[in-house]
Coordinates of C-alpha atoms in Angstrom, one line a residue:
M181 CA 0.0 0.0 0.0
A182 CA 1.1 3.5 -0.7
T183 CA 2.0 5.9 2.2
T184 CA 1.8 9.6 2.5
G185 CA 4.5 11.9 3.9
N186 CA 2.4 13.5 6.7
G187 CA 2.4 10.6 9.1
A188 CA -0.9 9.2 7.8
H189 CA -0.7 6.0 5.8
G190 CA -2.3 5.1 2.6
P191 CA -4.7 6.9 0.2
R192 CA -6.0 10.2 1.3
G193 CA -9.8 10.1 2.1
P194 CA -12.1 13.1 2.5
L195 CA -10.9 13.8 6.0
A196 CA -7.2 13.9 5.1
G197 CA -5.5 16.6 7.2
V198 CA -7.9 16.2 10.1
R199 CA -6.3 15.2 13.4
V200 CA -8.2 13.1 16.0
V201 CA -7.2 12.1 19.5
E202 CA -9.0 9.1 20.8
L203 CA -8.8 8.3 24.5
A204 CA -8.9 4.5 24.6
G205 CA -12.1 2.8 25.6
I206 CA -14.3 0.0 24.2
G207 CA -17.4 -0.1 22.1
P208 CA -18.9 2.9 20.4
G209 CA -16.0 5.3 20.9
P210 CA -13.4 3.2 19.1
F211 CA -15.8 2.4 16.3
A212 CA -16.5 6.2 15.8
A213 CA -12.8 6.8 15.7
M214 CA -12.3 4.0 13.3
L215 CA -14.9 5.5 11.0
L216 CA -13.0 8.9 11.1
A217 CA -9.8 7.0 10.4
D218 CA -11.4 5.1 7.5
L219 CA -12.3 8.4 6.0
G220 CA -8.7 9.6 6.1
A221 CA -8.3 11.4 9.4
D222 CA -5.0 10.9 11.3
V223 CA -6.4 9.2 14.4
V224 CA -4.1 8.8 17.4
R225 CA -5.4 6.4 20.0
V226 CA -4.1 7.1 23.5
D227 CA -3.8 3.7 25.1
R228 CA -3.1 3.3 28.7
P229 CA -0.6 0.8 30.1
G230 CA -2.4 -2.5 30.7
G231 CA -4.8 -1.9 27.9
A232 CA -8.5 -1.2 27.6
G233 CA -9.6 -3.3 24.6
L234 CA -12.1 -6.0 23.8
G235 CA -10.1 -8.7 25.6
I236 CA -9.0 -10.2 22.3
D237 CA -5.6 -10.1 20.6
P238 CA -5.1 -6.5 19.6
A239 CA -4.1 -7.7 16.1
H240 CA -7.7 -8.8 15.6
D241 CA -9.4 -5.7 17.0
L242 CA -10.6 -4.2 13.7
T243 CA -12.1 -1.1 15.3
N244 CA -8.5 0.0 15.7
R245 CA -7.6 -0.3 12.0
N246 CA -6.2 2.8 10.2
K247 CA -5.2 4.3 13.5
R248 CA -1.9 4.9 15.3
S249 CA -1.4 4.2 19.0
V250 CA 0.6 5.9 21.8
L251 CA 0.9 4.8 25.4
V252 CA 0.1 7.4 28.1
D253 CA -0.6 6.8 31.7
L254 CA -3.0 9.6 32.6
K255 CA -2.5 8.9 36.3
A256 CA 1.2 9.5 36.0
E257 CA 2.7 12.9 36.7
H258 CA 3.1 14.1 33.1
G259 CA 0.3 12.0 31.6
P260 CA -2.4 14.7 31.5
E261 CA 0.0 17.3 30.1
T262 CA 1.0 14.9 27.3
V263 CA -2.6 14.4 26.3
L264 CA -3.2 18.2 26.5
G265 CA -0.3 18.6 24.1
L266 CA -2.0 16.3 21.7
A267 CA -5.3 18.1 22.1
E268 CA -3.6 21.4 21.4
R269 CA -2.6 20.1 18.0
A270 CA -5.8 18.2 17.2
D271 CA -9.1 19.1 15.5
I272 CA -11.2 16.5 17.4
L273 CA -10.9 14.6 20.6
I274 CA -13.1 11.6 21.5
E275 CA -13.5 10.1 25.0
G276 CA -16.0 7.6 26.4
Y277 CA -15.5 7.9 30.2
R278 CA -18.4 8.2 32.7
P279 CA -19.3 11.9 33.3
G280 CA -16.6 13.7 35.4
V281 CA -13.8 11.1 34.9
A282 CA -12.0 13.1 32.1
E283 CA -12.2 16.2 34.3
R284 CA -10.7 14.3 37.3
L285 CA -7.9 13.0 35.1
G286 CA -7.1 16.6 34.0
V287 CA -8.2 16.2 30.3
G288 CA -11.8 17.4 30.5
P289 CA -13.3 19.8 28.0
A290 CA -12.4 23.0 29.9
A291 CA -8.7 22.0 30.1
C292 CA -8.5 20.9 26.5
L293 CA -10.5 23.9 25.1
D294 CA -8.3 26.3 27.1
R295 CA -5.3 24.9 25.2
N296 CA -7.2 24.7 21.9
P297 CA -10.3 26.9 21.6
R298 CA -11.2 25.4 18.2
L299 CA -11.1 21.8 19.4
V300 CA -14.2 19.7 19.0
Y301 CA -14.5 17.6 22.2
G302 CA -16.7 14.5 21.6
R303 CA -18.1 12.7 24.6
M304 CA -19.5 9.2 24.0
T305 CA -21.7 7.7 26.8
G306 CA -24.8 5.6 27.2
W307 CA -26.9 7.8 29.4
G308 CA -25.5 11.2 28.5
Q309 CA -23.6 13.9 30.6
D310 CA -26.6 14.7 32.8
G311 CA -29.9 13.2 34.1
P312 CA -30.6 10.7 36.9
L313 CA -28.8 7.8 35.3
A314 CA -25.8 9.7 34.0
D315 CA -23.4 8.1 36.6
R316 CA -24.8 4.6 36.3
A317 CA -23.3 1.7 34.4
G318 CA -25.1 0.3 31.4
H319 CA -24.7 -1.5 28.1
D320 CA -26.4 -1.4 24.7
I321 CA -29.3 -3.5 25.9
S322 CA -30.0 -1.1 28.8
Y323 CA -30.1 1.9 26.6
I324 CA -32.3 0.5 23.9
A325 CA -34.6 -1.0 26.5
L326 CA -35.3 2.4 28.1
T327 CA -35.9 4.2 24.8
G328 CA -38.6 1.8 23.7
T329 CA -36.5 0.5 20.8
L330 CA -36.0 -3.0 22.2
S331 CA -39.7 -3.4 22.8
M332 CA -40.2 -3.4 19.0
I333 CA -38.0 -6.3 18.2
G334 CA -39.2 -9.9 18.4
K335 CA -42.3 -12.0 18.3
P336 CA -45.5 -11.2 20.2
G337 CA -45.8 -13.1 23.4
E338 CA -42.0 -13.8 23.5
P339 CA -39.2 -11.9 25.1
P340 CA -37.7 -9.1 22.9
T341 CA -35.0 -10.2 20.6
V342 CA -31.5 -8.8 21.3
P343 CA -30.0 -7.3 18.1
A344 CA -26.4 -7.9 19.1
N345 CA -25.0 -4.4 20.0
L346 CA -25.5 -2.8 16.6
L347 CA -28.6 -0.7 17.3
G348 CA -27.5 1.0 20.5
D349 CA -23.7 1.2 20.6
Y350 CA -23.0 1.7 16.9
A351 CA -26.2 3.1 15.3
G352 CA -27.4 5.2 18.2
G353 CA -24.0 5.9 19.6
S354 CA -21.0 5.8 17.2
L355 CA -22.8 7.2 14.1
Y356 CA -24.4 10.1 16.0
L357 CA -21.0 10.9 17.6
V358 CA -19.4 11.1 14.1
V359 CA -22.2 13.2 12.7
G360 CA -21.9 15.5 15.8
V361 CA -18.1 16.0 15.7
L362 CA -18.1 16.6 12.0
A363 CA -20.9 19.1 12.2
A364 CA -19.1 20.8 15.1
L365 CA -15.8 20.8 13.1
Q366 CA -17.6 22.5 10.3
H367 CA -18.7 25.2 12.7
A368 CA -15.3 25.5 14.2
R369 CA -13.8 26.2 10.8
T370 CA -16.2 28.9 9.8
P371 CA -15.2 32.6 10.3
G372 CA -15.7 33.3 14.0
G373 CA -16.4 29.7 14.7
T374 CA -15.2 28.0 17.9
G375 CA -14.7 24.6 19.3
Q376 CA -17.4 23.0 21.5
V377 CA -18.4 19.9 23.4
V378 CA -20.5 17.2 21.6
D379 CA -22.6 15.2 24.1
A380 CA -23.4 12.0 22.2
A381 CA -25.6 9.7 24.3
I382 CA -26.8 6.3 23.1
V383 CA -30.2 6.9 24.6
D384 CA -30.6 10.0 22.5
G385 CA -29.5 8.4 19.3
A386 CA -31.5 5.2 19.8
A387 CA -34.6 7.3 20.5
H388 CA -33.9 9.5 17.4
L389 CA -33.6 6.4 15.2
A390 CA -37.3 5.7 15.8
T391 CA -38.6 9.1 14.7
M392 CA -40.6 7.6 11.8
I393 CA -42.1 5.0 14.1
H394 CA -43.2 7.6 16.6
G395 CA -44.9 9.5 13.7
M396 CA -46.7 6.3 12.6
L397 CA -47.7 5.7 16.3
A398 CA -49.2 9.1 16.6
A399 CA -51.1 8.6 13.3
G400 CA -52.5 5.3 14.5
S401 CA -50.8 3.3 11.9
W402 CA -48.3 1.6 14.3
Q403 CA -49.4 -0.6 17.2
D404 CA -47.3 -0.2 20.4
R405 CA -46.6 -4.0 20.6
R406 CA -44.0 -6.0 18.8
G407 CA -44.8 -8.4 16.0
S408 CA -48.0 -6.6 15.0
N409 CA -46.9 -4.1 12.4
L410 CA -45.8 -3.9 8.8
L411 CA -42.1 -3.6 9.5
D412 CA -41.6 -5.6 12.7
G413 CA -42.3 -9.1 11.5
G414 CA -46.1 -8.9 12.1
C415 CA -46.7 -8.8 8.4
P416 CA -46.4 -12.2 6.5
F417 CA -44.7 -10.5 3.5
Y418 CA -42.0 -8.8 5.6
G419 CA -40.1 -11.4 7.5
S420 CA -38.0 -14.6 7.2
Y421 CA -39.0 -18.2 6.4
E422 CA -37.2 -21.5 7.0
T423 CA -36.3 -23.6 4.0
A424 CA -36.1 -27.4 3.5
D425 CA -32.4 -27.5 4.7
G426 CA -33.0 -25.5 7.8
E427 CA -31.7 -22.2 6.4
Y428 CA -33.8 -19.0 5.9
M429 CA -35.0 -16.6 3.2
A430 CA -35.8 -13.0 3.9
V431 CA -39.0 -11.7 2.3
G432 CA -40.0 -8.0 1.9
P433 CA -42.3 -7.3 -1.1
L434 CA -44.3 -4.5 0.5
E435 CA -45.4 -2.9 -2.8
K436 CA -48.1 -4.7 -4.7
R437 CA -46.2 -5.1 -7.9
F438 CA -43.3 -6.7 -6.1
Y439 CA -45.7 -8.9 -4.1
D440 CA -47.4 -10.1 -7.3
E441 CA -44.0 -11.2 -8.6
F442 CA -43.2 -12.8 -5.3
T443 CA -46.4 -14.9 -5.2
E444 CA -46.0 -15.9 -8.8
L445 CA -42.4 -17.2 -8.2
L446 CA -43.3 -18.7 -4.9
G447 CA -46.1 -20.6 -6.6
L448 CA -49.0 -19.4 -4.4
G449 CA -52.3 -20.3 -5.9
A450 CA -55.1 -17.9 -6.6
T451 CA -56.9 -19.0 -3.4
A452 CA -54.1 -17.6 -1.2
P453 CA -55.4 -15.4 1.7
D454 CA -55.8 -11.7 0.8
R455 CA -52.7 -9.8 1.9
G456 CA -54.8 -6.7 2.4
D457 CA -56.8 -8.3 5.2
P458 CA -54.7 -8.3 8.5
S459 CA -57.2 -10.7 10.0
R460 CA -56.0 -13.4 7.6
W461 CA -52.2 -12.6 8.0
E462 CA -51.6 -15.7 10.1
E463 CA -53.3 -17.8 7.6
L464 CA -51.2 -16.3 4.8
R465 CA -48.1 -16.8 6.8
A466 CA -48.8 -20.5 7.2
V467 CA -49.2 -20.8 3.4
V468 CA -46.0 -19.0 2.6
A469 CA -44.1 -20.9 5.2
A470 CA -45.3 -24.2 3.8
R471 CA -44.1 -23.2 0.3
F472 CA -40.7 -22.2 1.5
R473 CA -40.2 -25.6 3.3
T474 CA -40.5 -27.4 0.0
R475 CA -37.0 -26.3 -1.3
T476 CA -33.6 -25.5 0.0
R477 CA -32.2 -22.0 0.5
S478 CA -30.0 -22.3 -2.6
E479 CA -32.9 -23.5 -4.7
W480 CA -35.1 -20.6 -3.6
T481 CA -32.2 -18.2 -4.2
E482 CA -32.1 -19.4 -7.8
V483 CA -35.8 -19.1 -8.2
F484 CA -35.8 -15.4 -7.1
A485 CA -32.5 -14.5 -8.8
G486 CA -32.9 -11.5 -11.1
S487 CA -36.4 -10.7 -9.9
D488 CA -37.9 -7.7 -8.1
A489 CA -39.7 -9.9 -5.6
C490 CA -37.5 -8.5 -2.7
V491 CA -36.4 -11.9 -1.5
A492 CA -32.8 -12.7 -0.4
P493 CA -31.1 -15.6 1.3
V494 CA -30.2 -15.0 5.0
L495 CA -26.4 -15.4 4.9
S496 CA -24.1 -15.9 7.9
L497 CA -21.2 -13.6 8.7
R498 CA -18.7 -15.9 7.0
E499 CA -20.9 -16.4 4.0
A500 CA -21.7 -12.7 3.3
P501 CA -18.3 -11.7 1.8
H502 CA -18.7 -14.4 -0.9
H503 CA -22.0 -13.2 -2.2
P504 CA -21.6 -12.2 -5.9
H505 CA -23.0 -8.7 -5.4
L506 CA -20.9 -7.9 -2.3
A507 CA -17.9 -9.4 -4.0
A508 CA -18.4 -7.3 -7.1
R509 CA -18.6 -4.1 -5.0
A510 CA -15.7 -5.2 -2.7
T511 CA -18.0 -4.6 0.3
F512 CA -15.6 -6.8 2.2
V513 CA -11.8 -6.5 1.9
E514 CA -8.9 -8.4 3.2
H515 CA -6.1 -6.7 5.0
S516 CA -3.4 -8.0 7.3
G517 CA -4.9 -11.5 6.8
L518 CA -8.3 -10.4 8.1
T519 CA -11.5 -10.3 6.1
Q520 CA -13.4 -7.2 7.1
P521 CA -16.1 -4.7 6.0
A522 CA -14.7 -2.0 3.7
P523 CA -15.0 1.6 4.6
A524 CA -18.4 3.2 3.9
P525 CA -19.7 5.3 2.3
R526 CA -17.9 5.7 -1.0
F527 CA -16.4 8.9 -2.5
S528 CA -15.7 9.7 -6.1
A529 CA -12.8 12.1 -5.6
T530 CA -11.4 11.1 -2.2
P531 CA -11.8 7.3 -1.9
A532 CA -11.3 5.8 1.5
S533 CA -9.5 2.5 2.2
V534 CA -8.2 0.1 4.8
H535 CA -4.6 1.1 4.7
S536 CA -3.2 -0.3 8.0
G537 CA -4.2 -3.1 10.3
P538 CA -5.3 -2.7 13.9
A539 CA -2.9 -0.4 15.9
R540 CA -0.9 -2.2 18.5
P541 CA -0.8 -0.3 21.8
G542 CA 2.1 2.1 21.9
A543 CA 3.6 1.0 18.6
D544 CA 3.5 4.4 17.0
T545 CA 4.6 6.6 19.9
E546 CA 7.8 7.8 18.3
A547 CA 6.3 8.5 14.9
V548 CA 3.4 10.5 16.4
A549 CA 5.8 12.4 18.6
A550 CA 7.7 13.5 15.5
D551 CA 4.7 14.1 13.3
W552 CA 2.6 16.0 15.8
D553 CA 5.7 17.6 17.5
V554 CA 4.8 16.5 21.0
P555 CA 8.1 16.1 22.8
G556 CA 6.5 14.5 25.9
L557 CA 5.6 11.5 23.9
R558 CA 9.3 10.8 23.2
T559 CA 10.0 10.7 26.9
I560 CA 7.2 8.3 27.6
R561 CA 8.3 6.0 24.8
K562 CA 11.8 6.0 26.1
D563 CA 10.7 5.4 29.6
T564 CA 8.5 2.4 28.6
T565 CA 11.3 0.7 26.6
D566 CA 14.2 1.1 29.0

């Protein structure tokens, strides 16, 4: 891979020239910083001695790809001053501590903005910086539970289905943090603009994701119970069905013209229950399910190939990279021996790429010290290797 001469490796994406400091954590903060790094920012992750990762080999922690790492002990005498030196030279800083922790460590917003008034200080938490739960522990499932989001997922009469940690941590957290810091960076770079603090709370983002649903609820077109609506599995033509080999097909022909093509290819007879009558949805679901159980997933995939019936095989994580469409678009790439999702979205003039593997804690301290001109980093690197 090509390298650039400014300390950032690989092709320059749309955020080339933007400097980001990430105070090491787990979950949505590192993913947000990875997204900025994917888009070309020079992201320096400040790792602490002893680590704060996923508990896996750092070489496999893909959320640290395209970054560089330095080791700083924020509890040591010169630790906070070193981070302030980085913040002074950065455009964005991201931290994911509980409220008040960064301040106690000496690297809170006031200290950083005093050194760099145009800094965008991004704070990633579950509950937010204030409110009765702000100081409490929590995880993705806690946040989406409280916002009503979790209540929408799953079958009626059964416990809500846990959607991994994609909906809260990454959709409601990381992506909102990235939108927030980039919007604040735009403001900071306008004439008279200043830096500011971005409070990205997963509860806020997860609630915001359901804006359309709340509108439908107010209009009376969404029932406040799961498995009873058009888009939550309650509808027999928007869900998944088991095939003869125990695999699944995903079905979603909401529009009538797509549904007509779906029923024709599926082989439903003219006597199939009317899709427009919700009182017969369970009857229709049974008919559709029976048809899908007559063939394997690969056979049904072939039947619906090239159609507008909105039917797709449900692939596993290991299968997905090999699907012809995803392969043609290079939606997954291989780097450092690891198959992984490629950066998204795509840019015509400033393409993003995976240009370096997961940053190893402290491996880039000397290079960052030179590139960012932070002498204190050199001292720390020397002290940790003597």
